[in-house]
Short mmCIF file of C-alpha atoms in Angstrom, two decimals:
data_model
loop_
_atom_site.label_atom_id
_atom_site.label_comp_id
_atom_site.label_asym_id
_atom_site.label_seq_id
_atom_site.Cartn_x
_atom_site.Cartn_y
_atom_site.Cartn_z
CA UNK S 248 -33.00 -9.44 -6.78
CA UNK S 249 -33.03 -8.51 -10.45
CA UNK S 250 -29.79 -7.30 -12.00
CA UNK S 251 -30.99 -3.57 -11.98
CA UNK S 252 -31.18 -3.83 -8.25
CA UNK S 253 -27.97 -5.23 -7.34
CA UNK S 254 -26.36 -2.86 -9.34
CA UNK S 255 -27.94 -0.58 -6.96
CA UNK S 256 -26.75 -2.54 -4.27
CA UNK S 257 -23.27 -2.77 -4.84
CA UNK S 258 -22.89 1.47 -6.65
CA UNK S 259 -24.93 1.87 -2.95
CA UNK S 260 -22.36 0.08 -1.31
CA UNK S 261 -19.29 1.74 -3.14
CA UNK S 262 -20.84 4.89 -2.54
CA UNK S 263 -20.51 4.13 1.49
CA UNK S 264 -17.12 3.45 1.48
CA UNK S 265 -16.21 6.17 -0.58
CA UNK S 266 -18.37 8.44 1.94
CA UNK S 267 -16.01 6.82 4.77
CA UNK S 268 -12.67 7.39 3.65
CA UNK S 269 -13.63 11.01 2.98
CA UNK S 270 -14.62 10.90 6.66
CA UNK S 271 -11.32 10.03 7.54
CA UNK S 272 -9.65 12.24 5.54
CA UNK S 273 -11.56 15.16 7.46
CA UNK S 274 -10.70 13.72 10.88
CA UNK S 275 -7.26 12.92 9.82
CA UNK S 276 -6.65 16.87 8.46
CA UNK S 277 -8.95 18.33 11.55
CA UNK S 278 -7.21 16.48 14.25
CA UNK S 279 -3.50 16.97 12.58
CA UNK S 280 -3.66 20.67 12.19
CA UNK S 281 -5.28 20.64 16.13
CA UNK S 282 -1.91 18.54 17.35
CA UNK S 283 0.93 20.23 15.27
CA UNK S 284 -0.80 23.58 15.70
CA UNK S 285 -0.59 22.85 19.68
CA UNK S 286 3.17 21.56 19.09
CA UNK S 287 3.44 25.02 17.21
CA UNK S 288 1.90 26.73 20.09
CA UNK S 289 4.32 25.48 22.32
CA UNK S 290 7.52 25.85 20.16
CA UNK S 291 6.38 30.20 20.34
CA UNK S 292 6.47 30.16 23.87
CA UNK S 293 10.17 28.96 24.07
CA UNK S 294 8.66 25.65 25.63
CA UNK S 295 10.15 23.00 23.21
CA UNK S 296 11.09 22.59 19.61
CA UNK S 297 9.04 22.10 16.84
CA UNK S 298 10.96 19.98 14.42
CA UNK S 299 10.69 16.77 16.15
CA UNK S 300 9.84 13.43 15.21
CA UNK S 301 7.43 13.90 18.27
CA UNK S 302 5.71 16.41 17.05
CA UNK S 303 4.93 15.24 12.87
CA UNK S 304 4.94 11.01 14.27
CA UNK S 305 0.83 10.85 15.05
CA UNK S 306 0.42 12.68 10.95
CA UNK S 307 2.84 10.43 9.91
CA UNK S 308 1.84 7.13 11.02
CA UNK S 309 -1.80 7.91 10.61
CA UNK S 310 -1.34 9.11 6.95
CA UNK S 311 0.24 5.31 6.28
CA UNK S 312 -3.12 4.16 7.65
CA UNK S 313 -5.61 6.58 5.37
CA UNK S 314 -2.65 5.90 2.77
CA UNK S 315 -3.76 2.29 3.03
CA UNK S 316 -7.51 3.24 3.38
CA UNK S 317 -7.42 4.99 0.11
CA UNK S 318 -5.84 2.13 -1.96
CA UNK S 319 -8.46 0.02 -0.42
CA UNK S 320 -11.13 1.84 -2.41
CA UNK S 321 -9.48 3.84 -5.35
CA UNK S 322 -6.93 1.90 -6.06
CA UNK S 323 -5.83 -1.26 -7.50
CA UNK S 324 -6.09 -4.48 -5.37
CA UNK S 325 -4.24 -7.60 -7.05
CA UNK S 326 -5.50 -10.42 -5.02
CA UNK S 327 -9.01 -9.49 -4.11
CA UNK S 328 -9.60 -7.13 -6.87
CA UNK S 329 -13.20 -6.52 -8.87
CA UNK S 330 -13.05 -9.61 -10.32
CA UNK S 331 -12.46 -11.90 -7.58
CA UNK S 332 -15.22 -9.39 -5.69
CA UNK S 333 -17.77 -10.57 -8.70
CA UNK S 334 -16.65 -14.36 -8.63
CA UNK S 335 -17.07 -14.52 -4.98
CA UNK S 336 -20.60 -13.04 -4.90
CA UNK S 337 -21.93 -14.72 -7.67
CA UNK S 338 -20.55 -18.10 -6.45
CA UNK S 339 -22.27 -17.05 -2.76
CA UNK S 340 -24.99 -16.37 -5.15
CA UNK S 341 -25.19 -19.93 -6.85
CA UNK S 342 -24.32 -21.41 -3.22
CA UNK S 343 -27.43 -20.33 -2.00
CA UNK S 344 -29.66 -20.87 -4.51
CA UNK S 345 -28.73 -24.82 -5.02
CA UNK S 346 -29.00 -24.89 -1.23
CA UNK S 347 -32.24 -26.85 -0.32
CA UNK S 348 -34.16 -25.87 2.00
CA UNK S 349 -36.39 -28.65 3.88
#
């Protein structure tokens, strides 16, 4: 694998993950605005209230989550950052390729 091609690789690859967490941003809005909406629902009939912790919890805890997600690929990650990404590989790289083969 030339270096033209791994750069393809790994844009490729960065490209995925990107792909997912705007995935999960999509489920996270759809199926947030589907449970407070019912909770909504629910608090016009007279049938409970709507300012619970009940009722913003699932958005809450599940925003920490895509919260997380997000750093994962835009932001900054100390300990396994780019550079320790491009160490690793290359010394899996090197691994490899002193490996004999019989």
């Amino acid at each position: 694998m030339d270096s033209a091609d791994y750069k393809y690789y790994m844009a490729a690859k960065r490209v995925k993950k990107i792909k997912g967490f705007y995935v999960h941003l999509l489920v996270y809005i759809v199926i947030n605005i589907f449970l407070i909406g019912a909770n909504a629902n629910e608090f016009v009939r007279g049938n409970s209230e709507f300012w619970r912790f009940e009722t913003f919890s699932t958005a809450l805890f599940w925003g920490v989550g895509l919260f997380a997600h997000g750093f994962s690929i835009f932001g900054r990650n100390i300990y396994f950052g780019k550079e320790w990404e491009e160490r690793k590989i290359k010394q899996l790289m090197e691994a490899e390729k002193n490996q004999k083969w019989e």
